[in-house]
Coordinates of C-alpha atoms and ligand atoms in Angstrom, one line a residue:
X1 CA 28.4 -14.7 -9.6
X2 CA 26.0 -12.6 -11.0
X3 CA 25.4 -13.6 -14.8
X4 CA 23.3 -11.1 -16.9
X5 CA 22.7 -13.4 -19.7
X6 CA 21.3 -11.1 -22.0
X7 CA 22.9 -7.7 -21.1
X8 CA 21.9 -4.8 -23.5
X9 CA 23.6 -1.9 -23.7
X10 CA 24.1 -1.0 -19.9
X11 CA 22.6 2.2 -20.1
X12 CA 19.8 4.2 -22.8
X13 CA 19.7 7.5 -24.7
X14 CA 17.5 8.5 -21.8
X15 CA 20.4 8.1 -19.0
X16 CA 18.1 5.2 -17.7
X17 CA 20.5 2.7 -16.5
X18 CA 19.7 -1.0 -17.9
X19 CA 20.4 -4.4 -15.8
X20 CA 24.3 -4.5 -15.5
X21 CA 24.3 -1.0 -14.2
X22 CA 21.4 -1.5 -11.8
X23 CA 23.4 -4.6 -11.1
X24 CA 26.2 -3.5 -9.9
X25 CA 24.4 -0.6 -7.8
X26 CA 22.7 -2.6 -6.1
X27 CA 25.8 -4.6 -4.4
X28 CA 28.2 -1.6 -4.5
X29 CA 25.5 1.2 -2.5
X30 CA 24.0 -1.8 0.0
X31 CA 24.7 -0.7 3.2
X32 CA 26.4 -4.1 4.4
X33 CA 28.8 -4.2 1.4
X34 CA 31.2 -2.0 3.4
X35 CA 31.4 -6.0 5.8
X36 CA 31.7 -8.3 2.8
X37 CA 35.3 -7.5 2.0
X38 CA 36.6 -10.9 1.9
X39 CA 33.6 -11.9 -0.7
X40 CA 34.5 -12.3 -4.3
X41 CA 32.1 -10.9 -6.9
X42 CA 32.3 -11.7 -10.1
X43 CA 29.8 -10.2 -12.7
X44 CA 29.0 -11.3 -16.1
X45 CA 27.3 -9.0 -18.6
X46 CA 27.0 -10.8 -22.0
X47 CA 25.4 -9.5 -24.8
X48 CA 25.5 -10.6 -28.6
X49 CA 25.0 -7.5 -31.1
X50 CA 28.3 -6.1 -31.8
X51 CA 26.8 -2.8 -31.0
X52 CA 25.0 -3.0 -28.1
X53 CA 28.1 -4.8 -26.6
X54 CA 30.3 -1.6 -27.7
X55 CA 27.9 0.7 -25.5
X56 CA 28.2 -1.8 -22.5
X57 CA 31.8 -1.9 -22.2
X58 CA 32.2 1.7 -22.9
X59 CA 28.8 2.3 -20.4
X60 CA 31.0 -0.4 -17.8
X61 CA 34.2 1.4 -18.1
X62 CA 32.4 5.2 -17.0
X63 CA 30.2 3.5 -14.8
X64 CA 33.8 2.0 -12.7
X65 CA 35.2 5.2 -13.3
X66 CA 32.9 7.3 -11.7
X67 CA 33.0 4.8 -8.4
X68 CA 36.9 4.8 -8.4
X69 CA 38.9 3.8 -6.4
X70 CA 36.7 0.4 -7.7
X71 CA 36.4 -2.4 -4.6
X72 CA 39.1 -4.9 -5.6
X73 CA 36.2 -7.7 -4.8
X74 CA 34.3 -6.9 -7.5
X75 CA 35.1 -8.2 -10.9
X76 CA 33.7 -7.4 -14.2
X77 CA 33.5 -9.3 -17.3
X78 CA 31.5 -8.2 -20.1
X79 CA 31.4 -10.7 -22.9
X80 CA 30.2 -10.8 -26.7
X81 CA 28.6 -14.3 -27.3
X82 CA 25.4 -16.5 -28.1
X83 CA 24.3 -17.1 -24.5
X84 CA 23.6 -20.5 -25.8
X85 CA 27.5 -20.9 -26.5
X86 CA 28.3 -18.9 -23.2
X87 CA 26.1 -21.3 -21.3
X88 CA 27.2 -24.5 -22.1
X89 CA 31.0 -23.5 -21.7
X90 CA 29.9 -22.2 -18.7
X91 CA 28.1 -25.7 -17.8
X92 CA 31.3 -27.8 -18.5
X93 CA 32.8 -26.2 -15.0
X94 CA 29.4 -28.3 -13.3
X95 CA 29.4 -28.2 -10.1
X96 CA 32.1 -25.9 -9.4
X97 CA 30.7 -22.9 -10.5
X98 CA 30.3 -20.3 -8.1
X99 CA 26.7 -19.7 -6.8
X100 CA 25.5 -17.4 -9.2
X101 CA 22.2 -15.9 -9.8
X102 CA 21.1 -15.6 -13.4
X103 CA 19.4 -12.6 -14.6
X104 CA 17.8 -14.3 -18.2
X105 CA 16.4 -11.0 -20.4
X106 CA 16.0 -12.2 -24.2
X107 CA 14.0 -10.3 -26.7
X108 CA 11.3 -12.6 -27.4
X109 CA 11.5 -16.5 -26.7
X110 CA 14.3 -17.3 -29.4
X111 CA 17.7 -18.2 -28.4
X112 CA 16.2 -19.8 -24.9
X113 CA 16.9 -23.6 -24.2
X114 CA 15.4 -24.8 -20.8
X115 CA 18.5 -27.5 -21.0
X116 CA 20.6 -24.9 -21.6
X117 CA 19.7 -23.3 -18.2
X118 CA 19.8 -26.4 -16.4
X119 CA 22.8 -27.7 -16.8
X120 CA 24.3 -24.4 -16.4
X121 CA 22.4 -23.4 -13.0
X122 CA 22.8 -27.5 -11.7
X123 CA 24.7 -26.7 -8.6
X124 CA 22.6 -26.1 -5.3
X125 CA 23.1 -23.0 -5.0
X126 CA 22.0 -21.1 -8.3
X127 CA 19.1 -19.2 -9.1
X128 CA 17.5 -18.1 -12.0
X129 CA 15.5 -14.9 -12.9
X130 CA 14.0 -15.2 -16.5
X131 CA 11.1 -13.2 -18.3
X132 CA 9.1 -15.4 -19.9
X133 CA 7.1 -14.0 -23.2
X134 CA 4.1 -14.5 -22.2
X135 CA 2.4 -12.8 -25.1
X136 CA 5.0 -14.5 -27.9
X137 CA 3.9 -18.4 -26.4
X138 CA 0.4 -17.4 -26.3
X139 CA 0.0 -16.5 -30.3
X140 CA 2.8 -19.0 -31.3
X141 CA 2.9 -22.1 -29.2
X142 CA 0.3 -23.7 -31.6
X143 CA 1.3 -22.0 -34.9
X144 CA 3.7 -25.0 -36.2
X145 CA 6.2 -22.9 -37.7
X146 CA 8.5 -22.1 -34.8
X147 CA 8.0 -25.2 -33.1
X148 CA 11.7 -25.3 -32.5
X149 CA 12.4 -22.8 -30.8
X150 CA 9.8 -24.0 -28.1
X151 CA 10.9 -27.1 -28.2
X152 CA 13.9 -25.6 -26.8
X153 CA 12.8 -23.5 -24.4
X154 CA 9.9 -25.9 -22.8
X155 CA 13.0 -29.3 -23.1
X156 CA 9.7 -31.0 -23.9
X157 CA 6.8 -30.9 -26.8
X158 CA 4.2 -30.6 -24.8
X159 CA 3.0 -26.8 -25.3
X160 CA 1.2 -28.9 -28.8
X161 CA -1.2 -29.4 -26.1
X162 CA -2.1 -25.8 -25.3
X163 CA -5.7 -24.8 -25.2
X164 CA -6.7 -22.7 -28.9
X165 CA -6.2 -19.5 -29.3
X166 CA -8.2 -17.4 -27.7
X167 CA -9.6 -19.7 -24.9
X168 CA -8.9 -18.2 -21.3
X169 CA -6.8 -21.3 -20.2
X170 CA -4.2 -21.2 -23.3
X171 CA -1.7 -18.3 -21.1
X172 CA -2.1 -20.4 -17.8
X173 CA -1.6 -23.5 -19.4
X174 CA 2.1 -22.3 -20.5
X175 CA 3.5 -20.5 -18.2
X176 CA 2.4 -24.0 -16.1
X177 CA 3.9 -25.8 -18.3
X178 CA 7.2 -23.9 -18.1
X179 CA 7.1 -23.7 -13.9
X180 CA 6.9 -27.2 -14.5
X181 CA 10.0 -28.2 -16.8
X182 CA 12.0 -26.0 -14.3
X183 CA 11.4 -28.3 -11.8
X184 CA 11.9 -31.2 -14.2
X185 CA 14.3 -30.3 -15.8
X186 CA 16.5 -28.0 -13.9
X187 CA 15.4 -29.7 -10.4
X188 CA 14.4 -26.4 -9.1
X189 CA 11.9 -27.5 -5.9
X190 CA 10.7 -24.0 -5.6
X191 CA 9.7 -22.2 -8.9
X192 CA 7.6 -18.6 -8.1
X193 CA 6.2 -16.6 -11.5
X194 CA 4.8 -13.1 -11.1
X195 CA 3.0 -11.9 -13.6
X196 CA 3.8 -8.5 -14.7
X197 CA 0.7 -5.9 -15.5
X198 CA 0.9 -2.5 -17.2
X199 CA -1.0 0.4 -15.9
X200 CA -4.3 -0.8 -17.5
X201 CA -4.1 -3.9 -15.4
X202 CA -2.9 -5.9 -19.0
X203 CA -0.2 -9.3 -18.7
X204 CA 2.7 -8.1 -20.3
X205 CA 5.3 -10.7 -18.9
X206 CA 5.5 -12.9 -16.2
X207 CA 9.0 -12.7 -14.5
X208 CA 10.0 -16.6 -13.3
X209 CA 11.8 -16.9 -10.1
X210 CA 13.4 -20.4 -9.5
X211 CA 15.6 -21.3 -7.0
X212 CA 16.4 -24.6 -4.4
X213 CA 16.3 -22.4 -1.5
X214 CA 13.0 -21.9 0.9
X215 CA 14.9 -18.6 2.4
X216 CA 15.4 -17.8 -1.2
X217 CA 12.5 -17.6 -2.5
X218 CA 11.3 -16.0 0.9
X219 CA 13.5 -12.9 0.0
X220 CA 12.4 -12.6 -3.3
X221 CA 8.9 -12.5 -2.5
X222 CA 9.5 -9.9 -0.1
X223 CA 11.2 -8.0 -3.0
X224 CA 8.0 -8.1 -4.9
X225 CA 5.8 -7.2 -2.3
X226 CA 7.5 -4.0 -1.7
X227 CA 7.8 -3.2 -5.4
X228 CA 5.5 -0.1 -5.6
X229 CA 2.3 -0.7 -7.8
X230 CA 2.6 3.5 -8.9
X231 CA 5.3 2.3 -10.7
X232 CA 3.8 1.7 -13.9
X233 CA 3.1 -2.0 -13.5
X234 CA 2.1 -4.2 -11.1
X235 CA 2.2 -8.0 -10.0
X236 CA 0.3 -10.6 -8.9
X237 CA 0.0 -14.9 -8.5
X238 CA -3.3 -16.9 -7.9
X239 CA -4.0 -19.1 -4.8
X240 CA -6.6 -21.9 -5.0
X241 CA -8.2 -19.7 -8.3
X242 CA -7.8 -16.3 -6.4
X243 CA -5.9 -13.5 -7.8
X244 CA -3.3 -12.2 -5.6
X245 CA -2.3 -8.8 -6.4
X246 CA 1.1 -7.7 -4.7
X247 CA 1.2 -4.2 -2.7
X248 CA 1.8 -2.8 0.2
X249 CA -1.3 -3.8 1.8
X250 CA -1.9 -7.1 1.3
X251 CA -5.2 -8.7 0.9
X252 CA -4.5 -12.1 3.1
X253 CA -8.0 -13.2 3.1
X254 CA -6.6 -15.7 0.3
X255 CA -3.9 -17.2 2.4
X256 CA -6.3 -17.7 5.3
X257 CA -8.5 -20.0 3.3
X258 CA -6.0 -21.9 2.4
X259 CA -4.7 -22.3 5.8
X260 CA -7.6 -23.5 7.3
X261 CA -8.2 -25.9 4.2
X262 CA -4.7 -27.0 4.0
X263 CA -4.6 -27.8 8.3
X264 CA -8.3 -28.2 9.0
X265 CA -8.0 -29.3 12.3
X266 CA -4.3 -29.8 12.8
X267 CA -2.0 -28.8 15.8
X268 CA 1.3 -27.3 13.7
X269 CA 4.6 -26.0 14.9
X270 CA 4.9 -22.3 13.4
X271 CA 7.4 -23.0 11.2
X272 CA 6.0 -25.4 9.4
X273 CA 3.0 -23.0 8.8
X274 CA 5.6 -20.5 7.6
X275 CA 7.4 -22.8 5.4
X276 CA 4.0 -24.6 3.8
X277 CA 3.2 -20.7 3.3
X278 CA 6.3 -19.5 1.4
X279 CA 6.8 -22.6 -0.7
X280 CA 3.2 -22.9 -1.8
X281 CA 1.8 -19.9 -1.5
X282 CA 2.0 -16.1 -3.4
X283 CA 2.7 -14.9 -0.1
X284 CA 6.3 -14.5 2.0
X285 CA 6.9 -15.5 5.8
X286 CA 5.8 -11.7 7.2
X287 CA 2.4 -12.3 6.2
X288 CA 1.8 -14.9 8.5
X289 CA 1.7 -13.8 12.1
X290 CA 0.6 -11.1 12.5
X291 CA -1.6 -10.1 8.9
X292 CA -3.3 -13.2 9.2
X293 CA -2.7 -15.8 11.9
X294 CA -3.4 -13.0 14.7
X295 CA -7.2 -11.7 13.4
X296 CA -7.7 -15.7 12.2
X297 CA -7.5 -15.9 16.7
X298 CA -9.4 -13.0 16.6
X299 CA -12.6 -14.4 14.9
X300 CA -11.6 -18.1 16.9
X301 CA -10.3 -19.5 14.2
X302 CA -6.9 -20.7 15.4
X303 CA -5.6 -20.8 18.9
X304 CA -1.5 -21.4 20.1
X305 CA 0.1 -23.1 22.6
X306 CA 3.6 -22.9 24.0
X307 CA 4.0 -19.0 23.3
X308 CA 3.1 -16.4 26.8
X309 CA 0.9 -13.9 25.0
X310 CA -2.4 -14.2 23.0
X311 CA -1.8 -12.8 19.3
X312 CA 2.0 -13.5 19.4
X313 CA 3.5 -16.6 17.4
X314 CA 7.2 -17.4 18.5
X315 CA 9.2 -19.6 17.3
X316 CA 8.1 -23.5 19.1
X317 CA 4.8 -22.4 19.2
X318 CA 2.1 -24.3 18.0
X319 CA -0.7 -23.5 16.6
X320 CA -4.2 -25.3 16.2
X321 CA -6.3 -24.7 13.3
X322 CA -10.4 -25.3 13.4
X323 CA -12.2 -28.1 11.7
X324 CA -14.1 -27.1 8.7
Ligands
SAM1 C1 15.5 -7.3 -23.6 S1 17.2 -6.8 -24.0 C2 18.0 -6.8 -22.4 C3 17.8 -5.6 -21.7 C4 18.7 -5.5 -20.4 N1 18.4 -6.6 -19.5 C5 18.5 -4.1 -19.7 O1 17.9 -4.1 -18.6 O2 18.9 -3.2 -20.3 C6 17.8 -8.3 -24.7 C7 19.3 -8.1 -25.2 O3 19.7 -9.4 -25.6 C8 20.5 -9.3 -26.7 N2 20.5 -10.7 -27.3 C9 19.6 -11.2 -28.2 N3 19.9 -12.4 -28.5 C10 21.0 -12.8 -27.8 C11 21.7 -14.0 -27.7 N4 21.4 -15.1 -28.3 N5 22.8 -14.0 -26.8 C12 23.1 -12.9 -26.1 N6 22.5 -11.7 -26.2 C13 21.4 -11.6 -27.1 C14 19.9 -8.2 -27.5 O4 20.8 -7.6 -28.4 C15 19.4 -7.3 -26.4 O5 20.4 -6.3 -26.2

């Protein structure tokens, strides 16, 4: 299932399509969908303001009709509720519910309970995809008079504790904080924000990928990677204090500190190296061979054994990292 919690109108005065249209797109065009006839899709657009929902079913409807005949695999349910009231009815099917990725899009951070999404997303195989308002948390977290409402989305008090306004560390501190109730909370293991720039370079959002999946969160780092950086914004994670930024030519000088600090000295089967990589690192599994692993041999860094050619990684290899 693909839940779009906080829909919008499906598409804008401009002709820009919004999520449910892009949604839907993006399964119906992909070139395997023509193989995944036995699949069930269900999609769920929900969106509150009477309005707004009035354009997506009409902006659902044209979008169908202009794919007709429309692949009998692929259902469509807009719906006009709270997402907090959608969510927990949702939640009472537990584990049964389908695995569903959840797109999470609110205005703002009102009408956003962390408990809400955790017991929704509890079964294995559900993934979440929420902005968080980076900029709202910032001024507000301390003010006192919305306290609720972060309650609610942290499940915990602790954003009280953010550094003061103004202070470097405050933004850090939260959107920790929030990685870290995800886990908590929802039992996500593997929890990946990307913070979202504008053209002058500014944090505008981060986008919060969470997920119990290693292959997962693989794919979805690969997804940002590719997204182009022309495109008006750009991201970008920090590893051991570095900034990261995400394009198409990635800077892995990062990741090979951290490799030789996190396996000083160690003989590792490559795919442990990949794995340690994608869950704890900004990067995804194609940056390890040959981006990084292959000129760390070059300056006799690492060495491999078990593979037949020098600069090559297969699968059973091993590889053998320096002493620092
Ligand atoms: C940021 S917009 C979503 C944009 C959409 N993802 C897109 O790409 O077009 C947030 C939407 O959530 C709706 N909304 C606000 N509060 C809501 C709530 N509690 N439950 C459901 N929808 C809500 C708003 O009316 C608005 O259309």
């Amino acid at each position: 299932m693909f839940l779009d919690g906080f829909a919008g109108p499906g598409n804008y005065d401009g002709g820009e399509p919004g999520s449910p249209i892009i949604a839907l797109s993006a399964l119906i065009d992909h070139s395997y969908f023509a193989t995944l006839g036995q699949c069930e899709f269900v999609f769920v657009f929900n969106e509150n303001d009477p309005d707004r929902y009035r354009c997506l079913e009409a902006n659902l409807k044209s979008f169908q009709a202009s794919r007709s005949p429309w692949p009998s695999n692929v259902r469509v349910r807009p719906s006009n509720e709270d997402f907090a009231v959608l969510a927990k009815r949702l939640a009472s099917h537990g584990q049964s519910l389908a695995p569903t990725f959840a797109f999470i899009d609110p205005f703002g951070y009102k009408g956003l309970e962390l408990q809400d999404l955790a017991d929704l997303l509890a079964a294995d195989r559900c993934e979440l995809f929420c902005y968080f308002d980076f900029n709202s948390a910032q001024r507000f977290a301390t003010a006192g008079n919305v306290d609720g409402h972060f309650e609610a989305l942290f499940a915990c008090e602790d954003f009280k504790k953010a550094p003061p306004a103004g202070t470097p560390d405050r933004g850090e501190f939260l959107i920790r904080l929030f990685e870290r109730q995800l886990g908590k909370v929802a039992k996500f293991n593997h929890v990946q924000s990307f913070a979202m720039r504008n053209r002058m370079g500014i944090l505008g959002h981060y986008l919060v990928f969470a997920t119990r999946s290693l292959t997962g969160l693989d794919k979805m780092k690969q997804v940002m990677w590719k997204i182009d950086p022309r495109g008006g914004y750009s991201f970008s994670d920090r590893l051991a204090g570095q900034e990261v930024l995400f394009g198409d030519a990635a800077d892995t000088r990062p990741l090979r500190d951290a490799l030789l600090h996190k396996f000083s000295g160690m003989s590792v089967p490559i795919q442990e190296v990949i794995d340690w990589v994608v869950a704890e690192t900004p990067y995804h599994s194609g940056h390890v061979k040959r981006a990084t692993l292959k000129p760390m041999e070059d300056d006799q860094l690492v060495s491999a054994v078990g593979r037949s050619r020098r600069g090559t990684y297969p699968g059973g290899c091993t590889v053998t990292f320096l002493s620092r």
